[in-house]
PDB file of C-alpha atoms in Angstrom:
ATOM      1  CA  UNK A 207     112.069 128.540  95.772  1.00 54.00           C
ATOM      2  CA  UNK A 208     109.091 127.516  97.849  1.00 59.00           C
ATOM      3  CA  UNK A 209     109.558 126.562 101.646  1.00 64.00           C
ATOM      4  CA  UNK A 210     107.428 123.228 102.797  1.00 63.00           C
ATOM      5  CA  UNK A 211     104.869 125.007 104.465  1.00 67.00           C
ATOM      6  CA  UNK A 212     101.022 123.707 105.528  1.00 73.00           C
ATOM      7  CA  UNK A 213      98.679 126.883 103.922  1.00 70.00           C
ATOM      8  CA  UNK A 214      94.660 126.643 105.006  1.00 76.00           C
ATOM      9  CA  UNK A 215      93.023 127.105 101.464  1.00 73.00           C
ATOM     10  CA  UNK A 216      89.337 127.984 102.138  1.00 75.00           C
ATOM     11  CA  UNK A 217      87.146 125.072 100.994  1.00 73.00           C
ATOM     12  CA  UNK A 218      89.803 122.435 101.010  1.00 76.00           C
ATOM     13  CA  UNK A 219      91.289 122.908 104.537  1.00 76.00           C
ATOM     14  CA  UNK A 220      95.088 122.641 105.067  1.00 81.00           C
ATOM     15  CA  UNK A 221      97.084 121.805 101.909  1.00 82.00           C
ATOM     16  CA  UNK A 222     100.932 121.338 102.351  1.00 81.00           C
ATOM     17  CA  UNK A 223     103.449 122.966  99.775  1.00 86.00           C
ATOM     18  CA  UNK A 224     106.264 120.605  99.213  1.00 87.00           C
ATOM     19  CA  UNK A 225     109.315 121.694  97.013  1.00 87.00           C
ATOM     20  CA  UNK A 226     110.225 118.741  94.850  1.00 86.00           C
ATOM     21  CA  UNK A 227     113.886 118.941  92.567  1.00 85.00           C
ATOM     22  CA  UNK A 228     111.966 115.623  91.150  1.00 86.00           C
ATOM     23  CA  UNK A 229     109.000 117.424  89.893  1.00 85.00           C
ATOM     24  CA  UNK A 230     108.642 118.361  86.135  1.00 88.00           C
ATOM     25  CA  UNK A 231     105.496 120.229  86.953  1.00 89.00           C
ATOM     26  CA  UNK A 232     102.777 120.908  89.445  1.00 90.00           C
ATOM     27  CA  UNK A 233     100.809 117.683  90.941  1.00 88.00           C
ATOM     28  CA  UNK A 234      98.468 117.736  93.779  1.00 86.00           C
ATOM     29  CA  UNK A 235      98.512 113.896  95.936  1.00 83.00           C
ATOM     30  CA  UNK A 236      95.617 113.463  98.216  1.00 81.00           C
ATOM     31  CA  UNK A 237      96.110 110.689 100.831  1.00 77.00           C
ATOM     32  CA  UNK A 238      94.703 108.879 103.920  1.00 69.00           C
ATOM     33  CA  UNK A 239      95.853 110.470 107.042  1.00 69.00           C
ATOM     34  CA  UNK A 240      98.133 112.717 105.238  1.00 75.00           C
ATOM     35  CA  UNK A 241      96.036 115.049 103.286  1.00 78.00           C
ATOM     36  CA  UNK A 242      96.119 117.371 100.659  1.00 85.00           C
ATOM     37  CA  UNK A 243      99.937 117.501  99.428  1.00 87.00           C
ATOM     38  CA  UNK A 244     101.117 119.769  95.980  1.00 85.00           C
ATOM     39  CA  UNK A 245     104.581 119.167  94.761  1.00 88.00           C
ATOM     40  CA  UNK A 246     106.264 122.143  93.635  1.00 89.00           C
ATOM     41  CA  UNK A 247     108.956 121.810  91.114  1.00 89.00           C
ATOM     42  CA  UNK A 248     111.924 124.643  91.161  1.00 88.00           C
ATOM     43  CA  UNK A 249     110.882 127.926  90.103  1.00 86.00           C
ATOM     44  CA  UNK A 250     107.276 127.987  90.467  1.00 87.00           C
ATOM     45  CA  UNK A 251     105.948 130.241  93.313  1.00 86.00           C
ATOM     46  CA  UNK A 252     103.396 129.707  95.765  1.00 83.00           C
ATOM     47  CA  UNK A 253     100.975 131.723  94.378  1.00 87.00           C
ATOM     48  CA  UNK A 254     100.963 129.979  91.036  1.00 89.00           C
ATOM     49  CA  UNK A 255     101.060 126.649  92.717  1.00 86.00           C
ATOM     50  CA  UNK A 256      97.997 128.030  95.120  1.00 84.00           C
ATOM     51  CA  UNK A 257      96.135 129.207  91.667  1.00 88.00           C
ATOM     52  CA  UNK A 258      96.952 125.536  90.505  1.00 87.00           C
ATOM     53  CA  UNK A 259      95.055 124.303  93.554  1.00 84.00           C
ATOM     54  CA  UNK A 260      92.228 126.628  93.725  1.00 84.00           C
ATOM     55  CA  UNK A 261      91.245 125.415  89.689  1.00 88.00           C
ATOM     56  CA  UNK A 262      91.588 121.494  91.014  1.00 86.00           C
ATOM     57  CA  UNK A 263      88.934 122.666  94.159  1.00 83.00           C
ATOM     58  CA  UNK A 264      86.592 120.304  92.657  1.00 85.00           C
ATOM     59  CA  UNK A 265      88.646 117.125  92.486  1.00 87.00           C
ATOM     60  CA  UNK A 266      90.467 117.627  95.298  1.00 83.00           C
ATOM     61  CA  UNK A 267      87.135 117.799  97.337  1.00 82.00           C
ATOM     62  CA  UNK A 268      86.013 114.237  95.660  1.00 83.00           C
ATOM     63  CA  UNK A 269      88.928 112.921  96.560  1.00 77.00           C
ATOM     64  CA  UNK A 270      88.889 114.107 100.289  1.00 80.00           C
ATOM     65  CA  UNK A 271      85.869 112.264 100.965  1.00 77.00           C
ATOM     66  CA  UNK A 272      86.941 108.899  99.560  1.00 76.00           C
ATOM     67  CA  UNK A 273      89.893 109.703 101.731  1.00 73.00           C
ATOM     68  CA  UNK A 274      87.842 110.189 104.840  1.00 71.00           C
ATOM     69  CA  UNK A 275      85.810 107.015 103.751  1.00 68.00           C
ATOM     70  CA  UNK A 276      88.874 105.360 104.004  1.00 65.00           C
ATOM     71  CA  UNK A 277      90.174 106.799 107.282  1.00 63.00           C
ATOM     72  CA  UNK A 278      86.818 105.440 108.648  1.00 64.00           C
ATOM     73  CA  UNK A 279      87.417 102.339 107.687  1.00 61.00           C
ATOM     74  CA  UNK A 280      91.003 101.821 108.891  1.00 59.00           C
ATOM     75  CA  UNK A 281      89.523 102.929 112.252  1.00 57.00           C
ATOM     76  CA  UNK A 282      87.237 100.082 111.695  1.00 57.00           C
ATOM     77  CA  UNK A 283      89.892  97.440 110.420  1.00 58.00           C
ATOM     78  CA  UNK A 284      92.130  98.681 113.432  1.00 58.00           C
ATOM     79  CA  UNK A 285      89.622  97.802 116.136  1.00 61.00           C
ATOM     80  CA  UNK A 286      89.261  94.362 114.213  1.00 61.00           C
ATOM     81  CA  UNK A 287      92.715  93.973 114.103  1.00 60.00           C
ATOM     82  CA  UNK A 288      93.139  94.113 118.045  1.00 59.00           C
ATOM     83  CA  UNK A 289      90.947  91.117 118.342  1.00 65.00           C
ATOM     84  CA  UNK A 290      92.843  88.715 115.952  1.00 72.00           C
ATOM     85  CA  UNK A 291      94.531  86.279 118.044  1.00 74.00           C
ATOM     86  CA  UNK A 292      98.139  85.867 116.178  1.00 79.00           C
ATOM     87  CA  UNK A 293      98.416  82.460 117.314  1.00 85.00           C
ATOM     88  CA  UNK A 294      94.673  81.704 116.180  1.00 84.00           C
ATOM     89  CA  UNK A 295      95.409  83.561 113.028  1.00 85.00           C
ATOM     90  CA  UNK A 296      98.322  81.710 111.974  1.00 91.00           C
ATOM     91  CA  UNK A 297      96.480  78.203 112.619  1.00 93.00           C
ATOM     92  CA  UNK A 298      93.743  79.769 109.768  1.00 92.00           C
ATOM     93  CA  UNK A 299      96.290  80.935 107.227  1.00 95.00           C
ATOM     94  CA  UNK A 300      98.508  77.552 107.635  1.00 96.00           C
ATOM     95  CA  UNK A 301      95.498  75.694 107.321  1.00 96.00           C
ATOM     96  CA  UNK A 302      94.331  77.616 104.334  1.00 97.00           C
ATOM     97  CA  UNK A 303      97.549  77.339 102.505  1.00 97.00           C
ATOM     98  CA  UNK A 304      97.976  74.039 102.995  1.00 97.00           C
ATOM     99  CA  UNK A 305      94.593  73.618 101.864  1.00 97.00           C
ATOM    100  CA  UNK A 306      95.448  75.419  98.331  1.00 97.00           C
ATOM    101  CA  UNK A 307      98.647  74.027  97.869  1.00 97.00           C
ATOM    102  CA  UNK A 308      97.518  70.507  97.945  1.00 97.00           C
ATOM    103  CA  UNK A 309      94.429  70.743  96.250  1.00 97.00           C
ATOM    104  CA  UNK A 310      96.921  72.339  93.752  1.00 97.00           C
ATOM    105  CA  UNK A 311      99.897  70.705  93.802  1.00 97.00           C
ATOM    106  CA  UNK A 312     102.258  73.157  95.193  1.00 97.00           C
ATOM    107  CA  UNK A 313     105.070  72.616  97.495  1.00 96.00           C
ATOM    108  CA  UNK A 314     106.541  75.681  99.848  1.00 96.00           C
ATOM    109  CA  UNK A 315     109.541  74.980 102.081  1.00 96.00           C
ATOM    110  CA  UNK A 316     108.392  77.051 105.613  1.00 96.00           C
ATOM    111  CA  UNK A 317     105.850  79.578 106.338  1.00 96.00           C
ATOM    112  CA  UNK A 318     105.515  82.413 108.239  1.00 94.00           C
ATOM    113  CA  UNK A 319     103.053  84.633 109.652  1.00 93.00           C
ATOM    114  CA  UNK A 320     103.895  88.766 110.226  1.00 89.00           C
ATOM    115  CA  UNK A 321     101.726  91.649 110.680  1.00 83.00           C
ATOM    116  CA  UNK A 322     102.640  93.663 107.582  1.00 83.00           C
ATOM    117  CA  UNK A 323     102.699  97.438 106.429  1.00 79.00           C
ATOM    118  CA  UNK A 324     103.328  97.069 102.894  1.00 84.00           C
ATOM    119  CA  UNK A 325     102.221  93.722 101.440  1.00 91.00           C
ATOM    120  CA  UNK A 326      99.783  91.001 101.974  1.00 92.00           C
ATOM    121  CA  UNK A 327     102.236  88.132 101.271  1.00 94.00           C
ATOM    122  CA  UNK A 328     105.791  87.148  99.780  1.00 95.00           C
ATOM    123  CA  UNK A 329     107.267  84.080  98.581  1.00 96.00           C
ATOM    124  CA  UNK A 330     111.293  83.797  99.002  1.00 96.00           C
ATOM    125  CA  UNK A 331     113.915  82.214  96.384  1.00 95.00           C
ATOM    126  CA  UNK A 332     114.130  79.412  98.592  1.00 96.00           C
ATOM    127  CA  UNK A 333     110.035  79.131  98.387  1.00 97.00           C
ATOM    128  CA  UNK A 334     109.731  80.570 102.119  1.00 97.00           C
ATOM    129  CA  UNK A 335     105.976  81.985 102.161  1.00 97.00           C
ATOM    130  CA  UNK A 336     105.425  85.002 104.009  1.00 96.00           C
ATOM    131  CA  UNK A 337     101.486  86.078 104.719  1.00 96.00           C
ATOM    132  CA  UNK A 338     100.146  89.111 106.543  1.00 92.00           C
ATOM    133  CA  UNK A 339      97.760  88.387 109.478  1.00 90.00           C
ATOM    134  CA  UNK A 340      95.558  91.177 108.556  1.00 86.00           C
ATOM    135  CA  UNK A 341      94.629  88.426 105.277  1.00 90.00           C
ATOM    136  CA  UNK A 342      91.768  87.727 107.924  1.00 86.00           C
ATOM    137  CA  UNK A 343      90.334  91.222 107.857  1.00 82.00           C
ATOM    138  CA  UNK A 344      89.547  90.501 103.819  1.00 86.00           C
ATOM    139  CA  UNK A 345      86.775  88.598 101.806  1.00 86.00           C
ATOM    140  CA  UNK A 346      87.524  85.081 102.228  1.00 92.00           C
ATOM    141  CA  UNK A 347      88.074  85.040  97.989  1.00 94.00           C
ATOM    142  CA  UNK A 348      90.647  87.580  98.502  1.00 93.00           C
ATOM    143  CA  UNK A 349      92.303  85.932 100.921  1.00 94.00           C
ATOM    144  CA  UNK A 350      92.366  82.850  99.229  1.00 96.00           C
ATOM    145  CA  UNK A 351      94.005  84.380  95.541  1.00 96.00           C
ATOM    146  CA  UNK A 352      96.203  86.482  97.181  1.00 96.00           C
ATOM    147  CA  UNK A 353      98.009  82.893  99.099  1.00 97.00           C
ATOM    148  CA  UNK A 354      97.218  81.105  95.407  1.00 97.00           C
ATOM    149  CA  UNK A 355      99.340  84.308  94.295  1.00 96.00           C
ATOM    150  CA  UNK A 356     102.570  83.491  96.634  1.00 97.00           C
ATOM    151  CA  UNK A 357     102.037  79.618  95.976  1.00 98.00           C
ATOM    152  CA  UNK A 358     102.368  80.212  92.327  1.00 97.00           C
ATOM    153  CA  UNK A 359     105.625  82.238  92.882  1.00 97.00           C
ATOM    154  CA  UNK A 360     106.951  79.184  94.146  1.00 97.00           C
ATOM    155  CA  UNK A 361     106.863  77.569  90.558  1.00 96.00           C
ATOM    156  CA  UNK A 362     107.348  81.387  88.781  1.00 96.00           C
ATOM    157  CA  UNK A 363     109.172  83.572  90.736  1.00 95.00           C
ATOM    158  CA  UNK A 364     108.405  87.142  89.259  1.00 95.00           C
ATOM    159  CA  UNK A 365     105.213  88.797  87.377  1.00 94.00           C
ATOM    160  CA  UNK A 366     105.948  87.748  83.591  1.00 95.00           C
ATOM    161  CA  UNK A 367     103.205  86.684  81.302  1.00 95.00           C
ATOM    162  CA  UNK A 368     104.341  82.608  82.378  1.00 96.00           C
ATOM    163  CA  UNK A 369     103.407  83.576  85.853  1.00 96.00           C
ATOM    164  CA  UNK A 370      99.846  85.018  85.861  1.00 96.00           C
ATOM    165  CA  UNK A 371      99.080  82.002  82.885  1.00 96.00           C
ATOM    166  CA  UNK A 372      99.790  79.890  85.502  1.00 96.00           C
ATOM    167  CA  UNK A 373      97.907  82.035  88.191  1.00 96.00           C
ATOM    168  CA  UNK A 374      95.034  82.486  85.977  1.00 96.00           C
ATOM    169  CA  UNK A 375      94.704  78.823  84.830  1.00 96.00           C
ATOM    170  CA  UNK A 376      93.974  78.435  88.869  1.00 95.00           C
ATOM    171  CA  UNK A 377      91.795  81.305  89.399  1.00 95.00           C
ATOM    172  CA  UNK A 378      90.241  82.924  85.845  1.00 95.00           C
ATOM    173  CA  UNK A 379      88.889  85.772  87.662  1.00 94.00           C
ATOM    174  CA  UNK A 380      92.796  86.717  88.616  1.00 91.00           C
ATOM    175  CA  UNK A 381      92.709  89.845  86.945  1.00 90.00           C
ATOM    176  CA  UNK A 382      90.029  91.129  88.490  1.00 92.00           C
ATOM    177  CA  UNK A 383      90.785  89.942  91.401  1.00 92.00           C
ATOM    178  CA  UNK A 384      94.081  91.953  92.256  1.00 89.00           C
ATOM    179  CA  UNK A 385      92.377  94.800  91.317  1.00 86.00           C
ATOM    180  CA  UNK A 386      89.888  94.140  93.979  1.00 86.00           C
ATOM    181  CA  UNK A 387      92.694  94.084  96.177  1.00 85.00           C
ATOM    182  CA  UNK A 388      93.671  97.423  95.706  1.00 79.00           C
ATOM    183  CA  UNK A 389      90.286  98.809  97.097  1.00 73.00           C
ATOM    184  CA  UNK A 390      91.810  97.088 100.542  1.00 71.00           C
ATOM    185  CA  UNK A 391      95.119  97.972 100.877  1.00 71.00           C
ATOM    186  CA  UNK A 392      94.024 100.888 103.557  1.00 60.00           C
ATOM    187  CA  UNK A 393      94.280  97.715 105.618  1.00 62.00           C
ATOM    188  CA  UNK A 394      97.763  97.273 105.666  1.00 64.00           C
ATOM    189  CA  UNK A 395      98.331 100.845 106.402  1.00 56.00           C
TER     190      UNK A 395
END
């Protein structure tokens, strides 16, 4: 079996070798700050999984430079993030979701404001609404769908067809929308 080992592959830089007991079959993962990874499933050998790598040269290289587009900007968001004010922030986002529910006729029981790794916002059982601080680092129409999104799971409290009707009836570009979303998620990292 394959040890984890970091190999420098000429034209990619260092790739790391990961045995995986998961794996079906060979998969490369290319990721901010982490690199070039390849999962190797039980009873492939290095060399294989290096040939694997060497005939994915092309795609892995397009995908290391969005990568270090990315790391750029996190550098960028980072600085910006230093600067927020959490006190300051949390009088925006209160403001703002009080704002939206009103205009739209939701009620939330408390709020609170965190700096986040993982998600922009949560809504609890009890209709406790959660938002990120780094909401401030993103498009003001982002922002604002992504608090429509936890206000909504205050009336529907998973991802089912009834909830994004409901979101959507609210904001018709919804769809769109959280996929915009995705394109900032190196924010939260």
């Amino acid at each position: 079996m394959v040890q984890s080992n970091k190999v420098k592959i000429k034209d990619i830089g260092s790739v790391f070798f990961e045995p995986s007991t998961k794996a079906k079959r060979l998969t490369i993962s290319v990721r901010p700050f982490k690199g070039v990874r390849v999962a190797v499933p039980k009873g492939v050998s290095l060399k294989k999984a290096e040939r694997f790598l060497h005939s994915k040269a092309q795609w892995i290289q397009k995908h290391m430079a969005k990568m270090s587009q990315l790391e750029n900007m996190h550098e960028d968001v980072s600085e910006r993030l230093v600067r927020i004010d959490h006190t300051e922030a949390k009088k925006i986002l209160v403001a703002r979701l009080n704002e939206l529910a009103e205009k739209h006729g939701f009620i939330y029981n408390r709020v609170c404001i965190r700096k986040q790794k993982t998600r922009w916002g949560s809504c609890s059982a009890k209709n406790n609404i959660s938002l990120n601080v780094k909401l401030l680092l993103l498009p003001e129409k982002l922002m604002d769908f992504i608090i429509l999104h936890e206000l909504v799971h205050t009336r529907v409290k998973n991802h089912t067809k009834d909830f994004w009707a409901e979101l959507l009836k609210i904001e018709p570009d919804g769809k769109a929308l959280s996929s915009k979303i995705k394109e900032h998620s190196i924010v939260l990292l």
